[in-house]
CSV table of C-alpha atoms in Angstrom, one decimal:
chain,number,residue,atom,x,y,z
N,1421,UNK,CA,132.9,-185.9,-45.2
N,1422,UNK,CA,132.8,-189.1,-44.7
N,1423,UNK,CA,129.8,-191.8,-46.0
N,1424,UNK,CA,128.5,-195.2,-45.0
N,1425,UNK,CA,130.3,-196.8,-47.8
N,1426,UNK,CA,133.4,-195.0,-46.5
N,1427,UNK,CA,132.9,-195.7,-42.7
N,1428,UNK,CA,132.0,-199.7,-43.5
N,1429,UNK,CA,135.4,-200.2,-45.9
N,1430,UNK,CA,137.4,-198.3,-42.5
N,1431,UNK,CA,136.0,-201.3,-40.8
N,1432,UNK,CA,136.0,-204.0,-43.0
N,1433,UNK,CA,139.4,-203.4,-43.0
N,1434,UNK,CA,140.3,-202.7,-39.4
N,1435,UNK,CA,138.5,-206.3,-39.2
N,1436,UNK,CA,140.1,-207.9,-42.3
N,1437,UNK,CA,143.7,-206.7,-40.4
N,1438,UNK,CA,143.1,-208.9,-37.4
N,1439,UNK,CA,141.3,-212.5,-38.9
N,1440,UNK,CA,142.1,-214.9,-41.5
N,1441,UNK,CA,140.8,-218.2,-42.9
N,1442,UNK,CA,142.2,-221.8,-43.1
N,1443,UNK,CA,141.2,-225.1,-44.7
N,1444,UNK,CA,140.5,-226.2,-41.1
N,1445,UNK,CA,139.1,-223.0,-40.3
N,1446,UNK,CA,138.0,-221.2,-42.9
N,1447,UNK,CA,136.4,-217.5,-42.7
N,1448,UNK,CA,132.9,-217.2,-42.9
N,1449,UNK,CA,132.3,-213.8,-44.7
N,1450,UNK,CA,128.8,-212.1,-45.1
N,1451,UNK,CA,127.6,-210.0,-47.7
N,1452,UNK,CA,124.1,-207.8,-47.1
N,1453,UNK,CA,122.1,-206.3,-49.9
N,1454,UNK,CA,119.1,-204.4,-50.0
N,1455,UNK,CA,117.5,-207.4,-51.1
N,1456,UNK,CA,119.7,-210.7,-50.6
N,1457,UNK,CA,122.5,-212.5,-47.7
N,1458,UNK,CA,125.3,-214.2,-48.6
N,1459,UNK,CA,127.8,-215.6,-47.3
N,1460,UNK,CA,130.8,-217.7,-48.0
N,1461,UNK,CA,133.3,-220.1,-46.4
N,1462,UNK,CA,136.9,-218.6,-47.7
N,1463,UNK,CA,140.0,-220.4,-47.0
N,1464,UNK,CA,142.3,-217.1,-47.0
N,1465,UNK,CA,146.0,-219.1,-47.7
N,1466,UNK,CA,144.6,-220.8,-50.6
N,1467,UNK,CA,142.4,-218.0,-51.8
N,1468,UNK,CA,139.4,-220.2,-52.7
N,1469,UNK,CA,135.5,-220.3,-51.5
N,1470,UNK,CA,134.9,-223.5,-50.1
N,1471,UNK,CA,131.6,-223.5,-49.5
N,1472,UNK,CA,128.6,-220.5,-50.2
N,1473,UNK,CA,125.1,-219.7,-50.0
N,1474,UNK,CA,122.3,-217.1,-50.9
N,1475,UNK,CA,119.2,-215.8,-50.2
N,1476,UNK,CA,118.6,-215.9,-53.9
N,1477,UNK,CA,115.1,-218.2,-54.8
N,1478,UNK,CA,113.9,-217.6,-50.7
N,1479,UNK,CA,110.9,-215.6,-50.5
N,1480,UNK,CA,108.7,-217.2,-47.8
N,1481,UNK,CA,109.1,-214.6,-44.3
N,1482,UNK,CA,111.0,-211.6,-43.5
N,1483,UNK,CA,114.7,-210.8,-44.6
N,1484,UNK,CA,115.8,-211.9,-40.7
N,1485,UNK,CA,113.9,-215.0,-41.1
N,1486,UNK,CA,115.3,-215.4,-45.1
N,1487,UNK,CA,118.9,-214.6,-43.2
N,1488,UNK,CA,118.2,-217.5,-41.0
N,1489,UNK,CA,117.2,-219.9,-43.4
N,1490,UNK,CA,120.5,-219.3,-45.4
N,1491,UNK,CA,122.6,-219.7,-42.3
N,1492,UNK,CA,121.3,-223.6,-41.5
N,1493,UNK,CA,121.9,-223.8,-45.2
N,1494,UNK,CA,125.8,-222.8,-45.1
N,1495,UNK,CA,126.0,-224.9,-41.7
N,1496,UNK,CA,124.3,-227.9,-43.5
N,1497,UNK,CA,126.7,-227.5,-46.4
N,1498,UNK,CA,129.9,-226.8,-44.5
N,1499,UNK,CA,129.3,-230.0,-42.6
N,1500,UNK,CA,129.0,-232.0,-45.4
N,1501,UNK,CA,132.5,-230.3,-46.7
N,1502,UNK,CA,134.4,-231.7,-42.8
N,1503,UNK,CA,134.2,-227.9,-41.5
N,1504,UNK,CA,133.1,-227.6,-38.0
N,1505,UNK,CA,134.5,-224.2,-37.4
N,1506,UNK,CA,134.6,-221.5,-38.9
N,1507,UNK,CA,136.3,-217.6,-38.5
N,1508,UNK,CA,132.9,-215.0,-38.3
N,1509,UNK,CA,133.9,-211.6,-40.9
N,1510,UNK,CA,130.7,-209.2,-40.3
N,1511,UNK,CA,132.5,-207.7,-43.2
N,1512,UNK,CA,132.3,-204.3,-41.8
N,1513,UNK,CA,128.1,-204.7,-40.9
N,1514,UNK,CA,126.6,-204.4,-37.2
N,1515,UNK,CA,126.6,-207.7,-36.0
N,1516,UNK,CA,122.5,-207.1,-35.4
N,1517,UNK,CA,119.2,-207.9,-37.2
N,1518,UNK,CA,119.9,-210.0,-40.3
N,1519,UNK,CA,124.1,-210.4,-39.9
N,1520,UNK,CA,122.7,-211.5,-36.5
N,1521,UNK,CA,120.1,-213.7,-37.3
N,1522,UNK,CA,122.5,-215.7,-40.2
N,1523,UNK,CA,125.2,-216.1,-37.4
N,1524,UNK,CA,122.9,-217.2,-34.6
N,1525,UNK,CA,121.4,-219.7,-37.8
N,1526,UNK,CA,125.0,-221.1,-38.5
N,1527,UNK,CA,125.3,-221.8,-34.6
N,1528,UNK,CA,122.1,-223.7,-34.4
N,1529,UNK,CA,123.5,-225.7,-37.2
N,1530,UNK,CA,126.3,-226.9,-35.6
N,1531,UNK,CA,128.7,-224.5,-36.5
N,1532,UNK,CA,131.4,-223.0,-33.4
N,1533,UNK,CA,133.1,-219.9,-34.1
């Protein structure tokens, strides 16, 4: 029998299989907690994290509005790094509600993947 931890690492890696990042287009990776987002701008070939950010400190709204608020922050911060776009990894999460809201976030923020 399979569980959700189970059927989310199937897809993680089915996705992980097919994209990878670069200094010029590095992947942008999400992690979803209970409680906290975060996400991280990983350049795959040189296996560093060029640029991250959390929910961690944001309490004001909902968690889509919190997911939001640290998607304009990533975009802000990968702009100041030179990184206009980005690889999206859902890391193995429905790309709906808060993995949604981030990403829709990032776009708003100038970000094109």
């Amino acid at each position: 029998m399979t569980t959700k931890i189970d059927r989310r690492n199937k897809i993680k890696a089915r996705i992980r299989g097919r994209i990878s990042g670069t200094a010029q287009r590095p992947r942008m990776t999400v992690f979803r907690s209970n409680k906290q987002i975060y996400v991280q701008l990983v350049d795959d070939l040189a296996g560093k994290t060029l640029v991250a950010a959390s929910s961690k400190g944001l309490t004001e709204g909902t968690k889509s509005e919190i997911a939001a608020q640290v998607g304009k922050a990533v975009a802000a911060k990968a702009l100041e790094a030179g990184i206009t776009e980005v690889v999206f990894d859902r890391n193995g999460y429905l790309f709906h509600g808060r993995v949604k809201s981030l990403a829709d976030a990032a776009r708003e923020g100038g970000l094109k993947f």
